[in-house]
Amino acid sequence: MGAGKLPVLRVGEWVRFDGDEHQVVALAGTSVRLRSRGGVAQVVLLAFLLAAADFELLDEQQAVPAVEPLGLLETLPHEVLERARRWERHLVEVVTGRAPEAPEGAGPRPGYDPAASTLKDRDAAKAVELSAAGQPTSARTVTRMRLRYAEQGLWGLVDQRYTRGSDPVGRADERLVTAIRAELDAQTHASTGTRGRLMRRVRTALDAEHGPGVVPIPGRSAFYELVGVLAGGRHSFGAATTRRSLANRPVAPFTPTFATRPGELVQIDSTPLDVMVLLDSGVPGRPELTMVVDVATRTIAAAVLRPAGTQGRRRRVAAGPHAGP
């Protein structure tokens, strides 16, 4: 690099710094966010990075790693998330040659040295290691998991069977479910009946609409269990006054909200603190705490403590190139 000629850093480029190779994942003013091949992230000043003795701009350029959906990861069972993290540790060793828990300064284990083996060789070595440890795995599986990790991060290593939403009615016939719901709706303003009466009415309605015996009716226990799922919160077999009161209740103004990326949705709220403080005016008063919370990461983005009187509000930020709190 010629004297006086400074490199132009771009997001996605790789640099050598502090004895390791890092990818530029974000640029903000005079700060640079780096992520090493081992997955360790750090933020350094641009001037400090460029002045480092071993700084070098590498030719390799890859896509910026996707932000992991932290909110979704927290919804997984503990054992499923731990299995994904074990895979992550194995794959970091395959890609970088060193396991995340390796001692500082330790070299690659035999078979995992990037200077002496290809990625295909290391995939095969990891498959042999896992199989010997009682976890039968093929080199093709290791390669597939490695590619998914490169594309989706930790989320790509999660067993996808646990990410699908479950259907509360199971495999029940949709025609049967529709008929039960229709009878439950009709019972809202009628006198309270029994599950046996509901079963007879559902059978009559199905036979009239689809023909006798066309839609099978499960046994009494299975039918009652299905009705219990569909009638949840309705009080269909409880007090009629409660059932009618719930039916007349207006729709709630708020619905559950979900966010999978930082900045996609932030919530702002204020709460008065149950303490008395001396304000700048010399008058005692109660302070009020206002906080901005990022829904996806569940982190506090900002907080302000001031005299009571602030107004909290909730705001949705559209995801996209201009997303932000």
PDB file of C-alpha atoms in Angstrom:
ATOM      1  CA  MET A   1       0.000   0.000   0.000  1.00  0.00           C
ATOM      2  CA  GLY A   2       1.550   3.302  -1.118  1.00  0.00           C
ATOM      3  CA  ALA A   3       2.485   5.978   1.378  1.00  0.00           C
ATOM      4  CA  GLY A   4      -0.318   8.396   2.130  1.00  0.00           C
ATOM      5  CA  LYS A   5      -2.904   6.188   0.435  1.00  0.00           C
ATOM      6  CA  LEU A   6      -5.530   5.038   2.927  1.00  0.00           C
ATOM      7  CA  PRO A   7      -7.729   2.026   2.153  1.00  0.00           C
ATOM      8  CA  VAL A   8     -11.457   2.411   1.745  1.00  0.00           C
ATOM      9  CA  LEU A   9     -13.270  -0.020   4.022  1.00  0.00           C
ATOM     10  CA  ARG A  10     -16.617  -1.426   2.988  1.00  0.00           C
ATOM     11  CA  VAL A  11     -19.045  -3.629   4.837  1.00  0.00           C
ATOM     12  CA  GLY A  12     -18.335  -7.262   4.001  1.00  0.00           C
ATOM     13  CA  GLU A  13     -14.594  -6.873   3.412  1.00  0.00           C
ATOM     14  CA  TRP A  14     -11.986  -8.862   5.335  1.00  0.00           C
ATOM     15  CA  VAL A  15      -8.990  -7.338   7.118  1.00  0.00           C
ATOM     16  CA  ARG A  16      -6.062  -8.690   9.094  1.00  0.00           C
ATOM     17  CA  PHE A  17      -5.816  -7.067  12.520  1.00  0.00           C
ATOM     18  CA  ASP A  18      -4.448  -8.000  15.933  1.00  0.00           C
ATOM     19  CA  GLY A  19      -3.122 -11.330  14.708  1.00  0.00           C
ATOM     20  CA  ASP A  20      -6.429 -12.564  13.285  1.00  0.00           C
ATOM     21  CA  GLU A  21      -8.685 -12.118  10.270  1.00  0.00           C
ATOM     22  CA  HIS A  22     -11.884 -10.117  10.747  1.00  0.00           C
ATOM     23  CA  GLN A  23     -14.847  -9.170   8.598  1.00  0.00           C
ATOM     24  CA  VAL A  24     -16.197  -5.619   8.580  1.00  0.00           C
ATOM     25  CA  VAL A  25     -19.850  -6.060   9.571  1.00  0.00           C
ATOM     26  CA  ALA A  26     -20.769  -2.417  10.300  1.00  0.00           C
ATOM     27  CA  LEU A  27     -19.420   1.129   9.913  1.00  0.00           C
ATOM     28  CA  ALA A  28     -20.668   3.945  12.138  1.00  0.00           C
ATOM     29  CA  GLY A  29     -18.870   7.278  11.990  1.00  0.00           C
ATOM     30  CA  THR A  30     -15.288   6.697  13.137  1.00  0.00           C
ATOM     31  CA  SER A  31     -16.042   3.235  14.563  1.00  0.00           C
ATOM     32  CA  VAL A  32     -15.740  -0.146  12.854  1.00  0.00           C
ATOM     33  CA  ARG A  33     -17.443  -3.314  14.039  1.00  0.00           C
ATOM     34  CA  LEU A  34     -15.402  -6.421  13.306  1.00  0.00           C
ATOM     35  CA  ARG A  35     -16.188 -10.112  13.555  1.00  0.00           C
ATOM     36  CA  SER A  36     -13.374 -12.649  13.579  1.00  0.00           C
ATOM     37  CA  ARG A  37     -13.511 -16.016  11.828  1.00  0.00           C
ATOM     38  CA  GLY A  38     -14.094 -17.514  15.243  1.00  0.00           C
ATOM     39  CA  GLY A  39     -17.240 -15.422  15.694  1.00  0.00           C
ATOM     40  CA  VAL A  40     -15.794 -12.935  18.222  1.00  0.00           C
ATOM     41  CA  ALA A  41     -17.132  -9.392  17.673  1.00  0.00           C
ATOM     42  CA  GLN A  42     -15.466  -6.132  18.686  1.00  0.00           C
ATOM     43  CA  VAL A  43     -15.716  -2.406  17.929  1.00  0.00           C
ATOM     44  CA  VAL A  44     -12.558  -0.361  17.270  1.00  0.00           C
ATOM     45  CA  LEU A  45     -11.828   3.166  16.136  1.00  0.00           C
ATOM     46  CA  LEU A  46     -11.110   3.424  12.430  1.00  0.00           C
ATOM     47  CA  ALA A  47      -7.888   5.373  13.025  1.00  0.00           C
ATOM     48  CA  PHE A  48      -6.644   2.737  15.482  1.00  0.00           C
ATOM     49  CA  LEU A  49      -7.459  -0.047  13.029  1.00  0.00           C
ATOM     50  CA  LEU A  50      -5.669   1.583  10.102  1.00  0.00           C
ATOM     51  CA  ALA A  51      -2.625   2.431  12.240  1.00  0.00           C
ATOM     52  CA  ALA A  52      -2.176  -1.122  13.539  1.00  0.00           C
ATOM     53  CA  ALA A  53       1.189  -2.634  12.618  1.00  0.00           C
ATOM     54  CA  ASP A  54      -0.310  -5.815  11.163  1.00  0.00           C
ATOM     55  CA  PHE A  55      -3.321  -4.207   9.456  1.00  0.00           C
ATOM     56  CA  GLU A  56      -3.932  -5.504   5.953  1.00  0.00           C
ATOM     57  CA  LEU A  57      -6.923  -5.318   3.637  1.00  0.00           C
ATOM     58  CA  LEU A  58      -7.553  -8.809   2.293  1.00  0.00           C
ATOM     59  CA  ASP A  59      -8.982  -9.597  -1.105  1.00  0.00           C
ATOM     60  CA  GLU A  60     -11.594 -12.038   0.166  1.00  0.00           C
ATOM     61  CA  GLN A  61     -15.128 -10.646   0.336  1.00  0.00           C
ATOM     62  CA  GLN A  62     -18.217 -12.457   1.557  1.00  0.00           C
ATOM     63  CA  ALA A  63     -21.764 -11.575   2.406  1.00  0.00           C
ATOM     64  CA  VAL A  64     -22.319  -9.939   5.768  1.00  0.00           C
ATOM     65  CA  PRO A  65     -23.563 -12.509   8.316  1.00  0.00           C
ATOM     66  CA  ALA A  66     -27.270 -12.273   8.908  1.00  0.00           C
ATOM     67  CA  VAL A  67     -28.482 -11.041  12.271  1.00  0.00           C
ATOM     68  CA  GLU A  68     -29.608 -13.989  14.344  1.00  0.00           C
ATOM     69  CA  PRO A  69     -33.296 -13.928  15.366  1.00  0.00           C
ATOM     70  CA  LEU A  70     -32.639 -13.731  19.102  1.00  0.00           C
ATOM     71  CA  GLY A  71     -36.305 -13.418  20.008  1.00  0.00           C
ATOM     72  CA  LEU A  72     -37.157 -16.644  18.170  1.00  0.00           C
ATOM     73  CA  LEU A  73     -34.194 -18.498  19.666  1.00  0.00           C
ATOM     74  CA  GLU A  74     -35.496 -17.787  23.153  1.00  0.00           C
ATOM     75  CA  THR A  75     -38.776 -19.536  22.325  1.00  0.00           C
ATOM     76  CA  LEU A  76     -37.059 -22.873  21.655  1.00  0.00           C
ATOM     77  CA  PRO A  77     -36.787 -25.675  24.210  1.00  0.00           C
ATOM     78  CA  HIS A  78     -33.502 -25.576  26.114  1.00  0.00           C
ATOM     79  CA  GLU A  79     -32.261 -28.921  24.793  1.00  0.00           C
ATOM     80  CA  VAL A  80     -32.966 -27.903  21.174  1.00  0.00           C
ATOM     81  CA  LEU A  81     -30.997 -24.673  21.540  1.00  0.00           C
ATOM     82  CA  GLU A  82     -28.108 -26.482  23.262  1.00  0.00           C
ATOM     83  CA  ARG A  83     -27.935 -29.007  20.408  1.00  0.00           C
ATOM     84  CA  ALA A  84     -27.679 -26.136  17.922  1.00  0.00           C
ATOM     85  CA  ARG A  85     -24.911 -24.504  19.984  1.00  0.00           C
ATOM     86  CA  ARG A  86     -22.954 -27.782  20.038  1.00  0.00           C
ATOM     87  CA  TRP A  87     -23.169 -27.905  16.265  1.00  0.00           C
ATOM     88  CA  GLU A  88     -21.980 -24.295  16.154  1.00  0.00           C
ATOM     89  CA  ARG A  89     -18.851 -25.124  18.160  1.00  0.00           C
ATOM     90  CA  HIS A  90     -18.053 -28.045  15.832  1.00  0.00           C
ATOM     91  CA  LEU A  91     -18.563 -25.949  12.696  1.00  0.00           C
ATOM     92  CA  VAL A  92     -16.426 -23.067  13.965  1.00  0.00           C
ATOM     93  CA  GLU A  93     -13.579 -25.560  14.305  1.00  0.00           C
ATOM     94  CA  VAL A  94     -14.214 -26.889  10.787  1.00  0.00           C
ATOM     95  CA  VAL A  95     -14.121 -23.393   9.258  1.00  0.00           C
ATOM     96  CA  THR A  96     -11.360 -21.757  11.315  1.00  0.00           C
ATOM     97  CA  GLY A  97      -9.329 -24.762  12.465  1.00  0.00           C
ATOM     98  CA  ARG A  98      -9.791 -23.884  16.146  1.00  0.00           C
ATOM     99  CA  ALA A  99     -12.663 -24.691  18.481  1.00  0.00           C
ATOM    100  CA  PRO A 100     -14.151 -21.690  20.363  1.00  0.00           C
ATOM    101  CA  GLU A 101     -13.128 -23.187  23.721  1.00  0.00           C
ATOM    102  CA  ALA A 102      -9.512 -23.840  22.638  1.00  0.00           C
ATOM    103  CA  PRO A 103      -6.868 -22.216  24.891  1.00  0.00           C
ATOM    104  CA  GLU A 104      -5.371 -18.940  23.710  1.00  0.00           C
ATOM    105  CA  GLY A 105      -2.465 -19.614  21.358  1.00  0.00           C
ATOM    106  CA  ALA A 106      -3.339 -23.275  20.819  1.00  0.00           C
ATOM    107  CA  GLY A 107      -2.874 -24.548  17.296  1.00  0.00           C
ATOM    108  CA  PRO A 108      -5.390 -26.540  15.224  1.00  0.00           C
ATOM    109  CA  ARG A 109      -5.983 -30.166  16.107  1.00  0.00           C
ATOM    110  CA  PRO A 110      -4.790 -32.825  13.652  1.00  0.00           C
ATOM    111  CA  GLY A 111      -7.029 -32.839  10.600  1.00  0.00           C
ATOM    112  CA  TYR A 112      -8.376 -29.308  11.129  1.00  0.00           C
ATOM    113  CA  ASP A 113      -5.463 -27.116  10.057  1.00  0.00           C
ATOM    114  CA  PRO A 114      -6.737 -24.837   7.229  1.00  0.00           C
ATOM    115  CA  ALA A 115      -3.182 -24.558   5.915  1.00  0.00           C
ATOM    116  CA  ALA A 116      -2.867 -28.319   5.445  1.00  0.00           C
ATOM    117  CA  SER A 117      -6.418 -29.407   4.569  1.00  0.00           C
ATOM    118  CA  THR A 118      -9.424 -28.359   2.531  1.00  0.00           C
ATOM    119  CA  LEU A 119     -12.907 -27.655   3.859  1.00  0.00           C
ATOM    120  CA  LYS A 120     -14.029 -30.955   2.368  1.00  0.00           C
ATOM    121  CA  ASP A 121     -11.298 -32.770   4.290  1.00  0.00           C
ATOM    122  CA  ARG A 122     -12.291 -31.053   7.529  1.00  0.00           C
ATOM    123  CA  ASP A 123     -15.963 -31.881   6.955  1.00  0.00           C
ATOM    124  CA  ALA A 124     -14.992 -35.538   6.653  1.00  0.00           C
ATOM    125  CA  ALA A 125     -12.775 -35.352   9.746  1.00  0.00           C
ATOM    126  CA  LYS A 126     -15.599 -33.863  11.793  1.00  0.00           C
ATOM    127  CA  ALA A 127     -18.012 -36.547  10.586  1.00  0.00           C
ATOM    128  CA  VAL A 128     -15.571 -39.262  11.721  1.00  0.00           C
ATOM    129  CA  GLU A 129     -15.102 -37.533  15.092  1.00  0.00           C
ATOM    130  CA  LEU A 130     -18.850 -37.217  15.733  1.00  0.00           C
ATOM    131  CA  SER A 131     -19.524 -40.807  14.681  1.00  0.00           C
ATOM    132  CA  ALA A 132     -16.790 -42.070  17.015  1.00  0.00           C
ATOM    133  CA  ALA A 133     -18.409 -40.100  19.856  1.00  0.00           C
ATOM    134  CA  GLY A 134     -21.719 -41.949  19.373  1.00  0.00           C
ATOM    135  CA  GLN A 135     -23.376 -39.428  17.050  1.00  0.00           C
ATOM    136  CA  PRO A 136     -23.494 -41.070  13.606  1.00  0.00           C
ATOM    137  CA  THR A 137     -22.913 -38.306  11.080  1.00  0.00           C
ATOM    138  CA  SER A 138     -21.889 -38.217   7.426  1.00  0.00           C
ATOM    139  CA  ALA A 139     -19.536 -35.728   5.784  1.00  0.00           C
ATOM    140  CA  ARG A 140     -22.474 -34.631   3.636  1.00  0.00           C
ATOM    141  CA  THR A 141     -24.445 -33.732   6.769  1.00  0.00           C
ATOM    142  CA  VAL A 142     -21.538 -31.675   8.139  1.00  0.00           C
ATOM    143  CA  THR A 143     -21.281 -29.828   4.823  1.00  0.00           C
ATOM    144  CA  ARG A 144     -25.007 -29.128   4.785  1.00  0.00           C
ATOM    145  CA  MET A 145     -24.946 -27.815   8.346  1.00  0.00           C
ATOM    146  CA  ARG A 146     -21.899 -25.670   7.603  1.00  0.00           C
ATOM    147  CA  LEU A 147     -23.617 -24.047   4.629  1.00  0.00           C
ATOM    148  CA  ARG A 148     -26.766 -23.424   6.640  1.00  0.00           C
ATOM    149  CA  TYR A 149     -24.711 -21.859   9.422  1.00  0.00           C
ATOM    150  CA  ALA A 150     -22.964 -19.565   6.936  1.00  0.00           C
ATOM    151  CA  GLU A 151     -26.318 -18.448   5.539  1.00  0.00           C
ATOM    152  CA  GLN A 152     -28.539 -18.256   8.641  1.00  0.00           C
ATOM    153  CA  GLY A 153     -26.229 -18.311  11.645  1.00  0.00           C
ATOM    154  CA  LEU A 154     -27.295 -20.262  14.730  1.00  0.00           C
ATOM    155  CA  TRP A 155     -30.908 -20.369  13.559  1.00  0.00           C
ATOM    156  CA  GLY A 156     -29.845 -22.527  10.597  1.00  0.00           C
ATOM    157  CA  LEU A 157     -28.622 -25.239  13.007  1.00  0.00           C
ATOM    158  CA  VAL A 158     -31.927 -25.522  14.878  1.00  0.00           C
ATOM    159  CA  ASP A 159     -33.986 -28.673  14.352  1.00  0.00           C
ATOM    160  CA  GLN A 160     -36.738 -27.256  12.144  1.00  0.00           C
ATOM    161  CA  ARG A 161     -39.328 -29.639  13.579  1.00  0.00           C
ATOM    162  CA  TYR A 162     -39.403 -27.425  16.668  1.00  0.00           C
ATOM    163  CA  THR A 163     -39.855 -24.187  14.717  1.00  0.00           C
ATOM    164  CA  ARG A 164     -43.190 -25.091  13.174  1.00  0.00           C
ATOM    165  CA  GLY A 165     -46.286 -23.867  14.906  1.00  0.00           C
ATOM    166  CA  SER A 166     -48.471 -26.608  16.341  1.00  0.00           C
ATOM    167  CA  ASP A 167     -52.135 -26.960  15.422  1.00  0.00           C
ATOM    168  CA  PRO A 168     -54.257 -27.089  18.596  1.00  0.00           C
ATOM    169  CA  VAL A 169     -56.850 -29.362  16.912  1.00  0.00           C
ATOM    170  CA  GLY A 170     -54.254 -31.878  15.738  1.00  0.00           C
ATOM    171  CA  ARG A 171     -55.356 -33.950  12.749  1.00  0.00           C
ATOM    172  CA  ALA A 172     -59.082 -33.537  13.293  1.00  0.00           C
ATOM    173  CA  ASP A 173     -61.216 -33.353  10.148  1.00  0.00           C
ATOM    174  CA  GLU A 174     -61.679 -29.715   9.146  1.00  0.00           C
ATOM    175  CA  ARG A 175     -65.379 -30.312   8.480  1.00  0.00           C
ATOM    176  CA  LEU A 176     -65.805 -31.615  12.027  1.00  0.00           C
ATOM    177  CA  VAL A 177     -63.937 -28.627  13.482  1.00  0.00           C
ATOM    178  CA  THR A 178     -66.101 -26.206  11.484  1.00  0.00           C
ATOM    179  CA  ALA A 179     -69.297 -27.876  12.670  1.00  0.00           C
ATOM    180  CA  ILE A 180     -68.225 -27.800  16.328  1.00  0.00           C
ATOM    181  CA  ARG A 181     -67.326 -24.117  16.122  1.00  0.00           C
ATOM    182  CA  ALA A 182     -70.675 -23.310  14.501  1.00  0.00           C
ATOM    183  CA  GLU A 183     -72.547 -25.082  17.314  1.00  0.00           C
ATOM    184  CA  LEU A 184     -70.438 -23.328  19.958  1.00  0.00           C
ATOM    185  CA  ASP A 185     -71.250 -19.976  18.368  1.00  0.00           C
ATOM    186  CA  ALA A 186     -74.957 -20.820  18.309  1.00  0.00           C
ATOM    187  CA  GLN A 187     -74.797 -21.739  21.995  1.00  0.00           C
ATOM    188  CA  THR A 188     -73.540 -18.292  23.028  1.00  0.00           C
ATOM    189  CA  HIS A 189     -77.037 -16.861  23.583  1.00  0.00           C
ATOM    190  CA  ALA A 190     -78.823 -20.168  24.182  1.00  0.00           C
ATOM    191  CA  SER A 191     -79.352 -21.992  27.444  1.00  0.00           C
ATOM    192  CA  THR A 192     -76.343 -23.866  28.782  1.00  0.00           C
ATOM    193  CA  GLY A 193     -76.258 -27.413  27.470  1.00  0.00           C
ATOM    194  CA  THR A 194     -74.036 -30.455  27.840  1.00  0.00           C
ATOM    195  CA  ARG A 195     -71.237 -31.858  25.727  1.00  0.00           C
ATOM    196  CA  GLY A 196     -73.434 -34.833  24.917  1.00  0.00           C
ATOM    197  CA  ARG A 197     -76.094 -32.532  23.444  1.00  0.00           C
ATOM    198  CA  LEU A 198     -73.416 -30.708  21.452  1.00  0.00           C
ATOM    199  CA  MET A 199     -72.164 -34.036  20.092  1.00  0.00           C
ATOM    200  CA  ARG A 200     -75.667 -35.013  18.907  1.00  0.00           C
ATOM    201  CA  ARG A 201     -76.192 -31.639  17.225  1.00  0.00           C
ATOM    202  CA  VAL A 202     -72.821 -31.788  15.478  1.00  0.00           C
ATOM    203  CA  ARG A 203     -73.584 -35.286  14.158  1.00  0.00           C
ATOM    204  CA  THR A 204     -76.981 -34.133  12.872  1.00  0.00           C
ATOM    205  CA  ALA A 205     -75.450 -31.066  11.174  1.00  0.00           C
ATOM    206  CA  LEU A 206     -72.715 -33.107   9.482  1.00  0.00           C
ATOM    207  CA  ASP A 207     -75.130 -35.759   8.232  1.00  0.00           C
ATOM    208  CA  ALA A 208     -77.435 -33.079   6.837  1.00  0.00           C
ATOM    209  CA  GLU A 209     -74.633 -31.225   5.029  1.00  0.00           C
ATOM    210  CA  HIS A 210     -72.357 -34.042   3.841  1.00  0.00           C
ATOM    211  CA  GLY A 211     -74.529 -37.131   4.011  1.00  0.00           C
ATOM    212  CA  PRO A 212     -75.025 -39.764   6.727  1.00  0.00           C
ATOM    213  CA  GLY A 213     -71.720 -41.172   7.985  1.00  0.00           C
ATOM    214  CA  VAL A 214     -69.556 -39.300   5.436  1.00  0.00           C
ATOM    215  CA  VAL A 215     -67.697 -37.304   8.110  1.00  0.00           C
ATOM    216  CA  PRO A 216     -66.554 -39.671  10.876  1.00  0.00           C
ATOM    217  CA  ILE A 217     -67.205 -38.646  14.475  1.00  0.00           C
ATOM    218  CA  PRO A 218     -64.486 -39.655  16.978  1.00  0.00           C
ATOM    219  CA  GLY A 219     -65.291 -41.479  20.180  1.00  0.00           C
ATOM    220  CA  ARG A 220     -66.868 -39.684  23.099  1.00  0.00           C
ATOM    221  CA  SER A 221     -63.577 -39.047  24.971  1.00  0.00           C
ATOM    222  CA  ALA A 222     -61.749 -37.779  21.860  1.00  0.00           C
ATOM    223  CA  PHE A 223     -64.741 -35.631  20.889  1.00  0.00           C
ATOM    224  CA  TYR A 224     -64.955 -34.064  24.361  1.00  0.00           C
ATOM    225  CA  GLU A 225     -61.206 -33.349  24.283  1.00  0.00           C
ATOM    226  CA  LEU A 226     -61.546 -31.607  20.906  1.00  0.00           C
ATOM    227  CA  VAL A 227     -64.495 -29.577  22.192  1.00  0.00           C
ATOM    228  CA  GLY A 228     -62.435 -28.558  25.231  1.00  0.00           C
ATOM    229  CA  VAL A 229     -59.754 -27.140  22.914  1.00  0.00           C
ATOM    230  CA  LEU A 230     -62.226 -25.260  20.696  1.00  0.00           C
ATOM    231  CA  ALA A 231     -64.333 -23.963  23.590  1.00  0.00           C
ATOM    232  CA  GLY A 232     -61.400 -22.574  25.549  1.00  0.00           C
ATOM    233  CA  GLY A 233     -62.291 -19.188  27.087  1.00  0.00           C
ATOM    234  CA  ARG A 234     -65.900 -19.295  25.855  1.00  0.00           C
ATOM    235  CA  HIS A 235     -67.580 -20.642  29.030  1.00  0.00           C
ATOM    236  CA  SER A 236     -69.782 -22.687  26.694  1.00  0.00           C
ATOM    237  CA  PHE A 237     -70.736 -25.097  29.475  1.00  0.00           C
ATOM    238  CA  GLY A 238     -70.563 -22.629  32.361  1.00  0.00           C
ATOM    239  CA  ALA A 239     -72.750 -19.781  33.526  1.00  0.00           C
ATOM    240  CA  ALA A 240     -74.807 -18.291  30.680  1.00  0.00           C
ATOM    241  CA  THR A 241     -74.356 -14.759  32.025  1.00  0.00           C
ATOM    242  CA  THR A 242     -70.575 -15.065  31.897  1.00  0.00           C
ATOM    243  CA  ARG A 243     -70.702 -16.517  28.374  1.00  0.00           C
ATOM    244  CA  ARG A 244     -72.877 -13.681  27.087  1.00  0.00           C
ATOM    245  CA  SER A 245     -70.815 -11.037  28.835  1.00  0.00           C
ATOM    246  CA  LEU A 246     -67.643 -12.341  27.180  1.00  0.00           C
ATOM    247  CA  ALA A 247     -69.341 -12.415  23.779  1.00  0.00           C
ATOM    248  CA  ASN A 248     -70.389  -8.778  24.137  1.00  0.00           C
ATOM    249  CA  ARG A 249     -66.941  -7.613  25.156  1.00  0.00           C
ATOM    250  CA  PRO A 250     -65.336  -5.372  22.497  1.00  0.00           C
ATOM    251  CA  VAL A 251     -62.206  -6.498  20.683  1.00  0.00           C
ATOM    252  CA  ALA A 252     -59.070  -5.718  22.651  1.00  0.00           C
ATOM    253  CA  PRO A 253     -57.221  -2.638  21.292  1.00  0.00           C
ATOM    254  CA  PHE A 254     -53.837  -4.342  21.381  1.00  0.00           C
ATOM    255  CA  THR A 255     -52.633  -7.597  19.872  1.00  0.00           C
ATOM    256  CA  PRO A 256     -49.415  -9.540  20.514  1.00  0.00           C
ATOM    257  CA  THR A 257     -46.508  -8.225  18.497  1.00  0.00           C
ATOM    258  CA  PHE A 258     -43.458 -10.082  17.259  1.00  0.00           C
ATOM    259  CA  ALA A 259     -40.135  -8.920  15.853  1.00  0.00           C
ATOM    260  CA  THR A 260     -37.251 -10.956  14.456  1.00  0.00           C
ATOM    261  CA  ARG A 261     -34.686  -8.239  13.697  1.00  0.00           C
ATOM    262  CA  PRO A 262     -33.157  -5.462  15.797  1.00  0.00           C
ATOM    263  CA  GLY A 263     -34.907  -2.159  15.100  1.00  0.00           C
ATOM    264  CA  GLU A 264     -37.945  -3.789  13.492  1.00  0.00           C
ATOM    265  CA  LEU A 265     -40.132  -2.918  16.474  1.00  0.00           C
ATOM    266  CA  VAL A 266     -39.359  -0.738  19.479  1.00  0.00           C
ATOM    267  CA  GLN A 267     -41.602   0.030  22.422  1.00  0.00           C
ATOM    268  CA  ILE A 268     -41.480   3.215  24.464  1.00  0.00           C
ATOM    269  CA  ASP A 269     -43.111   3.417  27.859  1.00  0.00           C
ATOM    270  CA  SER A 270     -42.967   5.585  30.976  1.00  0.00           C
ATOM    271  CA  THR A 271     -43.557   4.724  34.607  1.00  0.00           C
ATOM    272  CA  PRO A 272     -43.425   6.917  37.727  1.00  0.00           C
ATOM    273  CA  LEU A 273     -40.995   5.789  40.427  1.00  0.00           C
ATOM    274  CA  ASP A 274     -42.255   5.462  43.988  1.00  0.00           C
ATOM    275  CA  VAL A 275     -39.620   7.788  45.435  1.00  0.00           C
ATOM    276  CA  MET A 276     -39.368  11.510  46.158  1.00  0.00           C
ATOM    277  CA  VAL A 277     -36.463  13.562  44.830  1.00  0.00           C
ATOM    278  CA  LEU A 278     -35.446  17.211  44.975  1.00  0.00           C
ATOM    279  CA  LEU A 279     -35.888  18.753  41.531  1.00  0.00           C
ATOM    280  CA  ASP A 280     -33.670  21.476  40.042  1.00  0.00           C
ATOM    281  CA  SER A 281     -36.274  24.035  41.084  1.00  0.00           C
ATOM    282  CA  GLY A 282     -35.823  23.021  44.714  1.00  0.00           C
ATOM    283  CA  VAL A 283     -39.320  21.529  44.867  1.00  0.00           C
ATOM    284  CA  PRO A 284     -39.670  17.851  45.855  1.00  0.00           C
ATOM    285  CA  GLY A 285     -41.373  15.642  43.303  1.00  0.00           C
ATOM    286  CA  ARG A 286     -41.572  12.143  41.847  1.00  0.00           C
ATOM    287  CA  PRO A 287     -39.296  11.177  38.943  1.00  0.00           C
ATOM    288  CA  GLU A 288     -40.509   9.301  35.909  1.00  0.00           C
ATOM    289  CA  LEU A 289     -38.497   6.696  34.005  1.00  0.00           C
ATOM    290  CA  THR A 290     -38.946   6.442  30.226  1.00  0.00           C
ATOM    291  CA  MET A 291     -37.317   3.533  28.400  1.00  0.00           C
ATOM    292  CA  VAL A 292     -36.985   2.439  24.785  1.00  0.00           C
ATOM    293  CA  VAL A 293     -36.971  -1.374  24.464  1.00  0.00           C
ATOM    294  CA  ASP A 294     -36.044  -3.292  21.315  1.00  0.00           C
ATOM    295  CA  VAL A 295     -38.547  -6.143  21.034  1.00  0.00           C
ATOM    296  CA  ALA A 296     -36.367  -8.507  18.975  1.00  0.00           C
ATOM    297  CA  THR A 297     -33.317  -8.447  21.254  1.00  0.00           C
ATOM    298  CA  ARG A 298     -35.178  -7.476  24.455  1.00  0.00           C
ATOM    299  CA  THR A 299     -32.543  -4.882  25.208  1.00  0.00           C
ATOM    300  CA  ILE A 300     -32.926  -1.335  26.536  1.00  0.00           C
ATOM    301  CA  ALA A 301     -31.887   0.991  23.729  1.00  0.00           C
ATOM    302  CA  ALA A 302     -32.268   4.207  25.737  1.00  0.00           C
ATOM    303  CA  ALA A 303     -33.570   5.450  29.079  1.00  0.00           C
ATOM    304  CA  VAL A 304     -34.371   8.894  30.467  1.00  0.00           C
ATOM    305  CA  LEU A 305     -35.056   9.862  34.093  1.00  0.00           C
ATOM    306  CA  ARG A 306     -36.880  13.167  34.447  1.00  0.00           C
ATOM    307  CA  PRO A 307     -39.685  14.822  36.456  1.00  0.00           C
ATOM    308  CA  ALA A 308     -43.112  13.286  36.018  1.00  0.00           C
ATOM    309  CA  GLY A 309     -44.912  14.433  32.896  1.00  0.00           C
ATOM    310  CA  THR A 310     -43.337  12.513  30.014  1.00  0.00           C
ATOM    311  CA  GLN A 311     -45.608  10.523  27.772  1.00  0.00           C
ATOM    312  CA  GLY A 312     -44.739   7.002  26.703  1.00  0.00           C
ATOM    313  CA  ARG A 313     -45.902   5.741  23.369  1.00  0.00           C
ATOM    314  CA  ARG A 314     -45.508   2.635  21.277  1.00  0.00           C
ATOM    315  CA  ARG A 315     -44.173   2.897  17.752  1.00  0.00           C
ATOM    316  CA  ARG A 316     -43.619   0.344  15.003  1.00  0.00           C
ATOM    317  CA  VAL A 317     -40.601   0.822  12.769  1.00  0.00           C
ATOM    318  CA  ALA A 318     -40.808  -0.722   9.330  1.00  0.00           C
ATOM    319  CA  ALA A 319     -38.058  -3.196   8.535  1.00  0.00           C
ATOM    320  CA  GLY A 320     -35.907  -2.248   5.588  1.00  0.00           C
ATOM    321  CA  PRO A 321     -32.899  -0.144   4.620  1.00  0.00           C
ATOM    322  CA  HIS A 322     -34.155   2.723   6.780  1.00  0.00           C
ATOM    323  CA  ALA A 323     -35.175   0.589   9.753  1.00  0.00           C
ATOM    324  CA  GLY A 324     -34.195   1.926  13.122  1.00  0.00           C
ATOM    325  CA  PRO A 325     -35.648   3.038  16.460  1.00  0.00           C
TER     326      PRO A 325
END
